[in-house]
Coordinates of C-alpha atoms and ligand atoms in Angstrom, one line a residue:
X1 CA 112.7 60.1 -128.4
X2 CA 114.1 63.9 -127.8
X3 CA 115.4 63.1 -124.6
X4 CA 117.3 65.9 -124.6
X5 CA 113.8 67.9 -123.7
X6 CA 113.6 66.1 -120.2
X7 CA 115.8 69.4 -118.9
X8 CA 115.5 71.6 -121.9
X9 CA 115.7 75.5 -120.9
X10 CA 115.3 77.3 -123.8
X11 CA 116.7 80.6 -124.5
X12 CA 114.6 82.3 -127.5
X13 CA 116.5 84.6 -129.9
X14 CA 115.1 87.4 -131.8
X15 CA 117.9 87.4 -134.5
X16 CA 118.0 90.7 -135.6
X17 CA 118.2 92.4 -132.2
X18 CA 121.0 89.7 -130.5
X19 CA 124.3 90.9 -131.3
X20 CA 125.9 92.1 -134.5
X21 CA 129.5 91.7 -135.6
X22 CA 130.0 93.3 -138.7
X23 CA 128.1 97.0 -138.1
X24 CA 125.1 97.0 -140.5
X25 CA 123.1 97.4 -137.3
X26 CA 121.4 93.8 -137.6
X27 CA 122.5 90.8 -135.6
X28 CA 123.8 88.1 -137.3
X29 CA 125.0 84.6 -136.3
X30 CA 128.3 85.2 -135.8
X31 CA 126.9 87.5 -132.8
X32 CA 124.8 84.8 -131.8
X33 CA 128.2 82.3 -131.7
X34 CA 130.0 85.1 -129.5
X35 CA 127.3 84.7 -127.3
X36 CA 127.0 81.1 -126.4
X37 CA 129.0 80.9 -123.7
X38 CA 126.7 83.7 -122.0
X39 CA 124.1 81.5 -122.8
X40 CA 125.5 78.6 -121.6
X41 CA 126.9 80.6 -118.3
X42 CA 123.2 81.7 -117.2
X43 CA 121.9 78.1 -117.1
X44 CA 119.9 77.8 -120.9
X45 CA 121.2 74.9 -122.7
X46 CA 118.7 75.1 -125.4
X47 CA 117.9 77.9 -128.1
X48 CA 114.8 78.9 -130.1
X49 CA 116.0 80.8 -132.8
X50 CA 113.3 82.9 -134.4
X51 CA 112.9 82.5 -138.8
X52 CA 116.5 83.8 -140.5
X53 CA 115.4 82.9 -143.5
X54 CA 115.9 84.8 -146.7
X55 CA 112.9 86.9 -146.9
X56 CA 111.5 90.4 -148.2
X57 CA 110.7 91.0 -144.4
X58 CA 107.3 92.2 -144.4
X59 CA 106.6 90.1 -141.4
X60 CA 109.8 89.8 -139.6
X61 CA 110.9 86.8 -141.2
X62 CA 107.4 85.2 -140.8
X63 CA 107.0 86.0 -144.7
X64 CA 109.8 83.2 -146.2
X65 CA 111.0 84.0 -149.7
X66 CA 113.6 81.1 -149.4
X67 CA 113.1 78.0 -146.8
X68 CA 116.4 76.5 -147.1
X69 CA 118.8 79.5 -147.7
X70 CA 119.8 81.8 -144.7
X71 CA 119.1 85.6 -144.9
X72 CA 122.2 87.2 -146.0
X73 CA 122.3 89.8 -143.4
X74 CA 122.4 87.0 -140.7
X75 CA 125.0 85.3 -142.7
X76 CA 125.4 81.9 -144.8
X77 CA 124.1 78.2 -144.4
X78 CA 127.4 77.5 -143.6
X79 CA 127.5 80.3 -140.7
X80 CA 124.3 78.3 -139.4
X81 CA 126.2 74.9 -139.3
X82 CA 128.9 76.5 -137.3
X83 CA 126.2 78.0 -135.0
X84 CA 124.8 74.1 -134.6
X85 CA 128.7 72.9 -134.4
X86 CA 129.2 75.1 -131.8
X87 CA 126.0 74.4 -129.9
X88 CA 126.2 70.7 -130.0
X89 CA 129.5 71.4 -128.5
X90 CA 128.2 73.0 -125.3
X91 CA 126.0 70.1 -125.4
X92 CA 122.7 72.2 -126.2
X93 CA 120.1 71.9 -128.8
X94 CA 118.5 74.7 -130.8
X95 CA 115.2 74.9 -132.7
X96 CA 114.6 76.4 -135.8
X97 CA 111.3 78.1 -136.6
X98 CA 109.3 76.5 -139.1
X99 CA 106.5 78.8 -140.8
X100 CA 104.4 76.1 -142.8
X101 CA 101.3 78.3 -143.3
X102 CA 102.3 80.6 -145.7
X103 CA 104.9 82.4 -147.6
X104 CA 105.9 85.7 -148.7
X105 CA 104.6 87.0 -152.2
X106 CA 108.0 86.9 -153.0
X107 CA 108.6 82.8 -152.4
X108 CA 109.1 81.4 -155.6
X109 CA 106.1 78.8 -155.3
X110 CA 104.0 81.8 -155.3
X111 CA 105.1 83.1 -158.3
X112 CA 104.6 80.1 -160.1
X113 CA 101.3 79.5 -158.7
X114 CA 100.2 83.2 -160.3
X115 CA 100.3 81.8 -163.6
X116 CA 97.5 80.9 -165.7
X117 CA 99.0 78.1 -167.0
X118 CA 99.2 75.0 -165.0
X119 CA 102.3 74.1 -163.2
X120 CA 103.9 72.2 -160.7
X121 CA 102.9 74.5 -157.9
X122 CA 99.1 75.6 -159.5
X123 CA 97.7 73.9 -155.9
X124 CA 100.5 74.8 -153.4
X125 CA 98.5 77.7 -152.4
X126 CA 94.7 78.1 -151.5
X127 CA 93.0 79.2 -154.4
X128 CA 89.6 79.9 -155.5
X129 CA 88.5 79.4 -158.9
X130 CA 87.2 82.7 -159.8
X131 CA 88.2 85.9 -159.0
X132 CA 84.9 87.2 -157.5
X133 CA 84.9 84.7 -154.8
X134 CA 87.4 84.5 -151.9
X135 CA 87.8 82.1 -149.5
X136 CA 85.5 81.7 -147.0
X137 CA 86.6 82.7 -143.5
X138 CA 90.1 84.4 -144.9
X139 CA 91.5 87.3 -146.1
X140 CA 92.7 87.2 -150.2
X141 CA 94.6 88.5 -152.5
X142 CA 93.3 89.5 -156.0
X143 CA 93.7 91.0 -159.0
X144 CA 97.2 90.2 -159.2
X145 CA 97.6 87.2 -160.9
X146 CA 97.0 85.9 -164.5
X147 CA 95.0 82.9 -163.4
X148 CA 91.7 83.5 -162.1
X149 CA 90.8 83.2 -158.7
X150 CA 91.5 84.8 -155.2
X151 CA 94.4 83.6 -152.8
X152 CA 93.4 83.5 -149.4
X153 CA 96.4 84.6 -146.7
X154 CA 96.9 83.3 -143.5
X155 CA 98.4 86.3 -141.7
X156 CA 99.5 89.9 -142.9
X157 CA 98.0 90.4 -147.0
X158 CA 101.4 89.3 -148.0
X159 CA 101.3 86.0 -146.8
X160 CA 99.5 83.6 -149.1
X161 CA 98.1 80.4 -147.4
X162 CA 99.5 77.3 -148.6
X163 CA 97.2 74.5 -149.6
X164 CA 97.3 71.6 -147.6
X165 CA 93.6 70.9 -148.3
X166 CA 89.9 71.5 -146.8
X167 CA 88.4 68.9 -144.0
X168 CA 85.0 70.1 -145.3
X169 CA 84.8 70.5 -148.4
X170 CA 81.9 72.9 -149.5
X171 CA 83.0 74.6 -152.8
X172 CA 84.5 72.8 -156.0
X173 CA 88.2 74.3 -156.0
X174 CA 88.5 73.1 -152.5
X175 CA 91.1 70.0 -152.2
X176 CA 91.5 67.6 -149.7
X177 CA 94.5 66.9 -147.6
X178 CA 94.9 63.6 -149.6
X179 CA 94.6 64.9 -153.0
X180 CA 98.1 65.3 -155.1
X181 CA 98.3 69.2 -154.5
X182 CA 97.9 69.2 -150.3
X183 CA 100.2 66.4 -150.5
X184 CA 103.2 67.4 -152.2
X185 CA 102.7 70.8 -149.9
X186 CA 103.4 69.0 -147.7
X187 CA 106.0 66.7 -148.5
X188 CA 107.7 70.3 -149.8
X189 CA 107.3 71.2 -145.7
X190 CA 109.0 67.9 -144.8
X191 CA 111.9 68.1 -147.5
X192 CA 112.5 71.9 -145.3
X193 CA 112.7 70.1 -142.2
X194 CA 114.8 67.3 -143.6
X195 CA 117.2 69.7 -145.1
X196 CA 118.1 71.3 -141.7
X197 CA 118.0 68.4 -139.6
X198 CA 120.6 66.4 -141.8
X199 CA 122.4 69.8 -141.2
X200 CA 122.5 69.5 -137.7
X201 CA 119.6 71.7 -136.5
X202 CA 117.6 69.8 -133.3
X203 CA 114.0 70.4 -134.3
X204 CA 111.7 72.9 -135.0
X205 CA 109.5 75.7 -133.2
X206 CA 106.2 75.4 -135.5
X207 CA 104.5 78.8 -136.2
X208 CA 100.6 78.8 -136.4
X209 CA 100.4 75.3 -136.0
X210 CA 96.7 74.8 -136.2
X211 CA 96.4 77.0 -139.2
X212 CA 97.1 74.1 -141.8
X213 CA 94.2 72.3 -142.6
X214 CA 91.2 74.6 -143.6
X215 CA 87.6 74.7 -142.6
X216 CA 88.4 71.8 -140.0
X217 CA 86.7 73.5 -136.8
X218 CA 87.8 70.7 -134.2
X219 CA 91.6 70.1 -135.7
X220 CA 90.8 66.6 -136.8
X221 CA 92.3 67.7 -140.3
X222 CA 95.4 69.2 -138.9
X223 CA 95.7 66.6 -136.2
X224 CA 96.2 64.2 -138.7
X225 CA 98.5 66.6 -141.1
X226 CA 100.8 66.5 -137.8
X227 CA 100.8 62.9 -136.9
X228 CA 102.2 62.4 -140.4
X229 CA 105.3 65.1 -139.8
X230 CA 105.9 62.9 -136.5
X231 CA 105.7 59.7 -138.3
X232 CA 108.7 61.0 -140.5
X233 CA 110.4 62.3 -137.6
X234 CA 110.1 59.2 -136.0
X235 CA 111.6 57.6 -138.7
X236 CA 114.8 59.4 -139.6
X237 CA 115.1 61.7 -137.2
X238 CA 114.1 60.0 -133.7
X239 CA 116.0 62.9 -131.7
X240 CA 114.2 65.8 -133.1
X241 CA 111.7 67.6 -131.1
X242 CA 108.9 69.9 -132.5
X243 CA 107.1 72.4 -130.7
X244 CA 104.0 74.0 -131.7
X245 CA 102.6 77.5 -131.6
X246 CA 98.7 76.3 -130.7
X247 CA 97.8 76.9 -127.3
X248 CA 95.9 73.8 -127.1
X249 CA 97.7 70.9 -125.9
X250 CA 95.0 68.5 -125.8
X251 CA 95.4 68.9 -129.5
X252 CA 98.7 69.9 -130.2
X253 CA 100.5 66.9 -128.7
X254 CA 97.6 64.5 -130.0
X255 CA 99.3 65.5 -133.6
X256 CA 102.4 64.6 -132.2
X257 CA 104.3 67.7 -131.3
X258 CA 106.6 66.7 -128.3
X259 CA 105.3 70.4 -126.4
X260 CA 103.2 73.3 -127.2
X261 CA 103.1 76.5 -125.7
X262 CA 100.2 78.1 -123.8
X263 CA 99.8 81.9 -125.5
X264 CA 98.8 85.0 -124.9
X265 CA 95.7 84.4 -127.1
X266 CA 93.3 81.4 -127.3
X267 CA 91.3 79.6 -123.9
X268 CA 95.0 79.3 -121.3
X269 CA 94.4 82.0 -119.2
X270 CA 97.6 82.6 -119.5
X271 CA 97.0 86.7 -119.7
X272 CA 95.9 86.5 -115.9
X273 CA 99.1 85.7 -114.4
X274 CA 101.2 87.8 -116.2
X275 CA 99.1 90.4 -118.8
X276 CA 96.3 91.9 -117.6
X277 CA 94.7 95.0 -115.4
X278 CA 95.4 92.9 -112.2
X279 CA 98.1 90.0 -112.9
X280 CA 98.4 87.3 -110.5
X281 CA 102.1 88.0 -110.1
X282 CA 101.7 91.9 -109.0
X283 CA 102.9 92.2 -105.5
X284 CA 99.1 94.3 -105.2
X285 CA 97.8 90.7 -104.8
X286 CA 94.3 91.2 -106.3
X287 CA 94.7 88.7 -109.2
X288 CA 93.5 85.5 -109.8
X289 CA 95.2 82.0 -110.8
X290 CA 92.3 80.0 -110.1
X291 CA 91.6 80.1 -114.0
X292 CA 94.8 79.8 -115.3
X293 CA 95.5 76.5 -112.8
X294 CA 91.7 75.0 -114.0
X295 CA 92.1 75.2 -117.7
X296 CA 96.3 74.2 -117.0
X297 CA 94.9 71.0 -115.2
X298 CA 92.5 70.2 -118.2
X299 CA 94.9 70.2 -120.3
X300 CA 97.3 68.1 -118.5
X301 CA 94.9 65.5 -117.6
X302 CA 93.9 65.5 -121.3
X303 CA 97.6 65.0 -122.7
X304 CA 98.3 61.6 -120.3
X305 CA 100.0 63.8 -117.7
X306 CA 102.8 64.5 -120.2
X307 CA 102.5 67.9 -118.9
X308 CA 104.6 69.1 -121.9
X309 CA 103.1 72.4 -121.6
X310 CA 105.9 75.5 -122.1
X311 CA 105.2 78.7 -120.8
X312 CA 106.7 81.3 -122.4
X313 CA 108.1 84.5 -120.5
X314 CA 107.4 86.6 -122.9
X315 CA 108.1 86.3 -127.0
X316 CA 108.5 89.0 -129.7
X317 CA 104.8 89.1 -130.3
X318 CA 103.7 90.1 -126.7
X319 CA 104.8 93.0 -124.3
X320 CA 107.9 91.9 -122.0
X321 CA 107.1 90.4 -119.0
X322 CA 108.8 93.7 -117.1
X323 CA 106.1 95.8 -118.5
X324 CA 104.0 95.0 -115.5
X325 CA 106.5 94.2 -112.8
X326 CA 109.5 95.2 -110.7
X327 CA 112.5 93.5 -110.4
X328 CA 111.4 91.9 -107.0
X329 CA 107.9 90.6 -108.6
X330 CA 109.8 89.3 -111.4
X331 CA 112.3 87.3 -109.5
X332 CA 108.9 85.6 -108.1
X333 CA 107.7 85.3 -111.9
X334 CA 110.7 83.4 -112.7
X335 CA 110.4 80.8 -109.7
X336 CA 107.0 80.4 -110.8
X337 CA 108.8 79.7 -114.6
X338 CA 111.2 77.7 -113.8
X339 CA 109.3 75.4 -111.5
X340 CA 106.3 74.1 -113.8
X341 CA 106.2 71.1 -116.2
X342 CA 107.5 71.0 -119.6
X343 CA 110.3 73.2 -120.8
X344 CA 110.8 76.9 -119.6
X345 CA 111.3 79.1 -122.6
X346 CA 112.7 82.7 -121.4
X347 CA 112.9 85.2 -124.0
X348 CA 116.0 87.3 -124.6
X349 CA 116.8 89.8 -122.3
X350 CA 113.6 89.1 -119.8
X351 CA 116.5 87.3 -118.1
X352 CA 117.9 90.9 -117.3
X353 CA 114.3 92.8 -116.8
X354 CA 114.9 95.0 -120.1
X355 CA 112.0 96.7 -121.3
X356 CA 109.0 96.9 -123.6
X357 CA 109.7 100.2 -125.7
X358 CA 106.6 102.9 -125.8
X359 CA 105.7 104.6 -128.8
X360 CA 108.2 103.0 -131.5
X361 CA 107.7 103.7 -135.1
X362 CA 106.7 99.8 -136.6
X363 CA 109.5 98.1 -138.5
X364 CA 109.0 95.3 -140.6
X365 CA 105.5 94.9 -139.6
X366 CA 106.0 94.8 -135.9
X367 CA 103.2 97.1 -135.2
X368 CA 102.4 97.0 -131.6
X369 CA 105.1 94.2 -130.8
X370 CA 108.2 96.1 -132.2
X371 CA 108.9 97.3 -128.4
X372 CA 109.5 94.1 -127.7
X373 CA 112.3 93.3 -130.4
X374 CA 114.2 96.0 -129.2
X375 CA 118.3 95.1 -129.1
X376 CA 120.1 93.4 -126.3
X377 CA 121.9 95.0 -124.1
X378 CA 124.8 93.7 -123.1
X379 CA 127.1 96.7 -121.5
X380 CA 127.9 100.2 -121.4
X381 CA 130.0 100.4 -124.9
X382 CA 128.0 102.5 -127.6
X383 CA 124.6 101.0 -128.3
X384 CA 125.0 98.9 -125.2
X385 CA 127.7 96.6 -126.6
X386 CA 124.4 95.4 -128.9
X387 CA 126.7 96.8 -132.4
X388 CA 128.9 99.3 -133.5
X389 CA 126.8 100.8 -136.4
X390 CA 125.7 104.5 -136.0
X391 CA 122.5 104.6 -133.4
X392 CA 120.5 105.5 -136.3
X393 CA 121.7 102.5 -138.2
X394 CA 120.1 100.5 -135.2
X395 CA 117.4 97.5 -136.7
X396 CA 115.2 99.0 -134.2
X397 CA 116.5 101.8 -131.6
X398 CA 118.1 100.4 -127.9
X399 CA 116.4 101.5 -124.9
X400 CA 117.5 105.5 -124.6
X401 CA 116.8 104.7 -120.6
X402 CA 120.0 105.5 -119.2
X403 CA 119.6 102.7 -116.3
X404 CA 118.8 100.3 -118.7
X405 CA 119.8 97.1 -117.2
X406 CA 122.6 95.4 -118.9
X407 CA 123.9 91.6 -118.9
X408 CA 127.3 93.6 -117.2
X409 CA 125.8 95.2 -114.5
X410 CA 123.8 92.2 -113.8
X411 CA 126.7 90.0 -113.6
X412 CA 128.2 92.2 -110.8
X413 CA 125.1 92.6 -108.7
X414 CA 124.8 89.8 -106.6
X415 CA 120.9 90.8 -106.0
X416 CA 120.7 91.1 -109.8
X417 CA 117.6 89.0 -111.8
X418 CA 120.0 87.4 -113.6
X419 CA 121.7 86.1 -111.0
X420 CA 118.5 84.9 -109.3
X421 CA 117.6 83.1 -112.8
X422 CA 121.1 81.9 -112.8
X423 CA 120.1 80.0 -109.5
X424 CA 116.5 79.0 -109.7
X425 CA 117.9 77.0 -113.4
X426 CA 120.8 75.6 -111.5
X427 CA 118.5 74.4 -108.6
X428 CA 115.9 73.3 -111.6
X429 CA 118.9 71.2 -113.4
X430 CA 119.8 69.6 -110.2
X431 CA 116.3 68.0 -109.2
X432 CA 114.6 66.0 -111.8
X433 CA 111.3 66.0 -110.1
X434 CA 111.1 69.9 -111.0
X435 CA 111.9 69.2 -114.8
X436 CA 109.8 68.9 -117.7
X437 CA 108.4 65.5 -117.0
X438 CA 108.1 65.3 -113.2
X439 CA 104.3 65.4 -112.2
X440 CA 102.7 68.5 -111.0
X441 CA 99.7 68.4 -108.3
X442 CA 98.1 71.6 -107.7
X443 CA 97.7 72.1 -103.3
X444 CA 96.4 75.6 -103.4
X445 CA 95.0 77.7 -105.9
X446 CA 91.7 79.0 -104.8
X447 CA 89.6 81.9 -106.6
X448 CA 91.1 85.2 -105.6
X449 CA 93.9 83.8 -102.8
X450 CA 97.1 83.4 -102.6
X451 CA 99.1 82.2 -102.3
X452 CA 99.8 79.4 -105.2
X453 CA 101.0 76.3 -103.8
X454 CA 101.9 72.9 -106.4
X455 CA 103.9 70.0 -105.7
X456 CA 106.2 68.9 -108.4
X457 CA 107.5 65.0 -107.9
X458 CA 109.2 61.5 -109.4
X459 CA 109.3 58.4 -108.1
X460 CA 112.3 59.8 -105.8
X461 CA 110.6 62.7 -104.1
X462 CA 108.5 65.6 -103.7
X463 CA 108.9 69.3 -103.9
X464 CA 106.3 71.9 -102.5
X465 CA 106.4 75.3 -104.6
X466 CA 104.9 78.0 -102.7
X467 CA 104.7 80.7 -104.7
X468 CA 103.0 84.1 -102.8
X469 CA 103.7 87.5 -104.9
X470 CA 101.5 89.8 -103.2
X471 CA 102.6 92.2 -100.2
X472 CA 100.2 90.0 -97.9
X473 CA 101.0 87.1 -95.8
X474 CA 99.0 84.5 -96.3
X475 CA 98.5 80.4 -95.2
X476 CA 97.0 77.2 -96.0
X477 CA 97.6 73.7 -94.9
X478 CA 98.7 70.7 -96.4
X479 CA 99.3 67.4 -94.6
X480 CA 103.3 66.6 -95.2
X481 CA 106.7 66.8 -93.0
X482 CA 109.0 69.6 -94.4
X483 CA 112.4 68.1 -95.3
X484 CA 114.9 70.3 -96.8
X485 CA 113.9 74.0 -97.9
X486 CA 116.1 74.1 -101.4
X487 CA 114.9 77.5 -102.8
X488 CA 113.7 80.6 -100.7
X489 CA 113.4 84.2 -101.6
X490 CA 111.7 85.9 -98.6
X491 CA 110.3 84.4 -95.8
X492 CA 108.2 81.2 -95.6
X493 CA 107.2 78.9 -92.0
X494 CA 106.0 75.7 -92.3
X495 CA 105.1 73.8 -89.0
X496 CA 102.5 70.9 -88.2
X497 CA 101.4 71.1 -91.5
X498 CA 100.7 74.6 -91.6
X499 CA 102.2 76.9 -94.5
X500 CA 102.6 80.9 -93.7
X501 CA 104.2 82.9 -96.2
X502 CA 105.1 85.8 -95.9
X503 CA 104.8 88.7 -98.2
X504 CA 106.3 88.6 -101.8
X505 CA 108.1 85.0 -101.3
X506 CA 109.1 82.3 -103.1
X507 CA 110.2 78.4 -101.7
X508 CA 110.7 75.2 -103.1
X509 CA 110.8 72.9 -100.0
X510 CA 111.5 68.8 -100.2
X511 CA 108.6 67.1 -98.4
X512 CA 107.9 63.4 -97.1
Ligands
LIG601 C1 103.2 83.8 -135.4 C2 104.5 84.5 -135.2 C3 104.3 86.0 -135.5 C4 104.0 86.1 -137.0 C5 102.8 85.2 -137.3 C6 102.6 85.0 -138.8 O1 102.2 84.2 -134.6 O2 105.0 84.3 -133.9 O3 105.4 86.8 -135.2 O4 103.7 87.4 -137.3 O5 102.8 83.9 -136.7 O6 103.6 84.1 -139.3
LIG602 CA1 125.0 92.3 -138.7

């Protein structure tokens, strides 16, 4: 049952911004192939590839036109199968991203499902029966089709919601989940995911996860929708993992979903360590993790201790986890990612501290987040070996920084992020207590102290984390017998039980 996860590190990549081969200023997967053995070098062994599906791009990719065809300007289907050849290879796995929740405008379903007359796709979408009404609770579309009624959209205006059905249903053109429309939506969904996993793909990244079933406040709807996606996966594809974007493990891996990540929206907490006035992992040492550590504990008591929790670094729809940090409080971020349950997922180039971009004009509906889809840089060539295309041909522009740091210059300097990610993964994949399944018990994590202190374990032993990012020294106690420090940046003591760390350090230390 997706074994493989057990020592997942996942590397996401942002398509578009990776690495382009043939100069339209666009990555492609043939960059993305040229680029494993980076990939594989720095530690990851696992990919999230964000949506490169043909699509008018309104949304990034988020708005599919085309579910099983690959966007030309990131190559073929076959191109894809070479990418999972070449993966599978290097023995790592790679998740597509699956966008069940809507379309784009564009998606042939939709078209159909304008037309007055009734077809096979009438109910794919959520409709209303009458023009004048939307759905309640959701943006529509009107006026555009020769049917009456109003669409409602899940996202952006161009991204109808497709119909799998009401928990509640309070109005007469409502459906539910059982009824023959919600149903072959879904079995549409599962014929996607069946189509890419007999092609080789490992799985899927889920976007919006909870969005599916409507008017279904505590998830039961969904829930179910998703223990019926596992039941097929199950089935014919035991090895596949999914992993949902919810933010609510309790519920997310009730459905089924092997992991789900905690967000920067929705009740995690997540924002205080990393995203806020004064995060937890600033070396000025006025944030809190008590939150974050309460709500994370919930959850994993709530989910059997399966911990499967990911924390993401960053993604394309938040800032970059540099945006509040130097490189020395980001080293500390990454022991802190690379020691908790579940799988680690670091998005491209945090792994080299580039930047969120001020200021950038919106591209393809980016908005806010385009500074964080910025391209990779990989060296000092033109466009920072990201493609050869004229600057202003760039998908989005490269950081005009001239000390922009660079997956080169990191190579060579030994005191270089990268090269501190490099070793926390390698220490990571050699102790299977600090893996996605080995137990996590919190030691310290008071209200407004630092610093934080877990211990990760199996049944064959025991690793203290002491994680203190502020300039302070601080203590606690804890009753165990230090046995072999195995990670330490900065300066730690541990004697008789007493912890003092000193300021902005990391350890992982093997205790009996
Ligand atoms: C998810 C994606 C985001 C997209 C939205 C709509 O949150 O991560 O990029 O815009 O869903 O699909
Ligand atoms: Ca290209």
């Amino acid at each position: 049952m997706a074994k493989w996860l057990d020592n997942a590190i996942f590397y996401q990549i942002y398509p578009q911004s990776f690495c382009d081969t043939n100069a339209d200023g666009i990555g492609d997967i043939r960059g993305i192939i040229s680029k494993l053995d980076y990939i594989k070098e720095t530690g990851f062994n696992a990919i999230w590839l964000n949506p490169c599906f043909e699509s008018p791009f309104g949304d990034a990719g988020y708005d599919v036109s085309d579910y099983c065809k690959v966007a030309p300007r990131y190559g073929t289907n076959e191109d894809l199968k070479e990418l999972f050849k070449e993966l599978h290879k290097r023995d790592m796995h790679i998740l597509l991203d699956l966008v069940p929740g809507h379309t784009s405008v564009e998606h042939k379903w939709f078209k159909e499902s304008l037309k007055a007359e009734k077809n096979e796709f009438t109910d794919r979408y959520v409709w209303t029966d009458n023009v004048w009404e939307g759905p309640e609770g959701m943006n529509n579309i009107r006026g555009i089709s020769e049917r009456d009624g109003c669409c409602g959209v899940n996202f952006f205006s161009h991204q109808p919601a497709l119909n799998y059905g009401y928990y509640k249903i309070t109005r007469p053109w409502q459906m539910s989940p059982e009824d023959p429309g919600p149903t072959a939506t879904l079995n549409a969904m599962i014929d996607v995911m069946r189509f890419w996993l007999s092609m080789g793909c490992d799985g899927f990244r889920v976007d919006m996860a909870a969005s599916l079933v409507k008017n279904d406040e505590e998830s039961k709807g969904t829930i179910a929708l998703w223990k019926k996606v596992r039941k097929f996966l199950d089935e014919e594809f035991p090895e596949a993992a999914i992993v949902s974007e919810w933010g609510e493990p309790d519920k997310s891996l009730e459905g089924g979903f092997h992991m789900d990540f905690l967000l920067h929206f929705g009740p995690s907490h997540y924002n205080d360590l990393f995203r806020c006035p004064e995060p937890f992992f600033s070396k000025r040492g006025k944030g809190n993790a008590a939150e974050f550590v309460k709500r994370y504990v919930e959850n994993y008591d709530k989910t059997g201790g399966k911990g499967l929790i990911c924390i993401p670094s960053s993604n394309h729809d938040m800032g970059r986890l540099s945006s509040c940090f130097d490189i020395d409080e980001l080293k500390i971020c990454f022991a802190f990612l690379l020691s908790m349950p579940g799988a680690p997922f670091i998005y491209y180039g945090d792994e080299i501290g580039m930047k969120y971009l001020v200021n950038l004009k919106s591209v393809e509906g980016g908005y806010g987040r385009t500074g964080s889809r910025s391209p990779m840089q990989w060296d000092d060539t033109a466009n920072a070996g990201f493609s050869s295309a004229s600057p202003e041909n760039l998908y989005i522009q490269i950081d005009p920084d001239k000390n922009r740091p660079t997956v080169k210059n990191s190579i060579k300097n030994g005191d270089s992020l990268l090269n501190e990610v490099k070793k926390l993964i390698k220490i990571r994949q050699s102790l299977p207590a600090l893996q996605s399944c080995g137990k996590i018990d919190f030691v310290f994590a008071k209200e407004n102290a630092y610093p934080l202190a877990y211990v990760r374990s199996d049944e064959n032993e025991k690793i203290l984390v002491v994680i203190n990012p502020s300039e302070n020294e601080c203590e606690f106690e804890i009753d165990a017998v230090e046995d072999k420090v195995v990670y330490q940046n900065g300066n730690i003591s541990f004697k008789n039980g007493k912890i003092v760390s000193l300021p902005q350090s990391a350890a992982f230390i093997k205790i009996k």
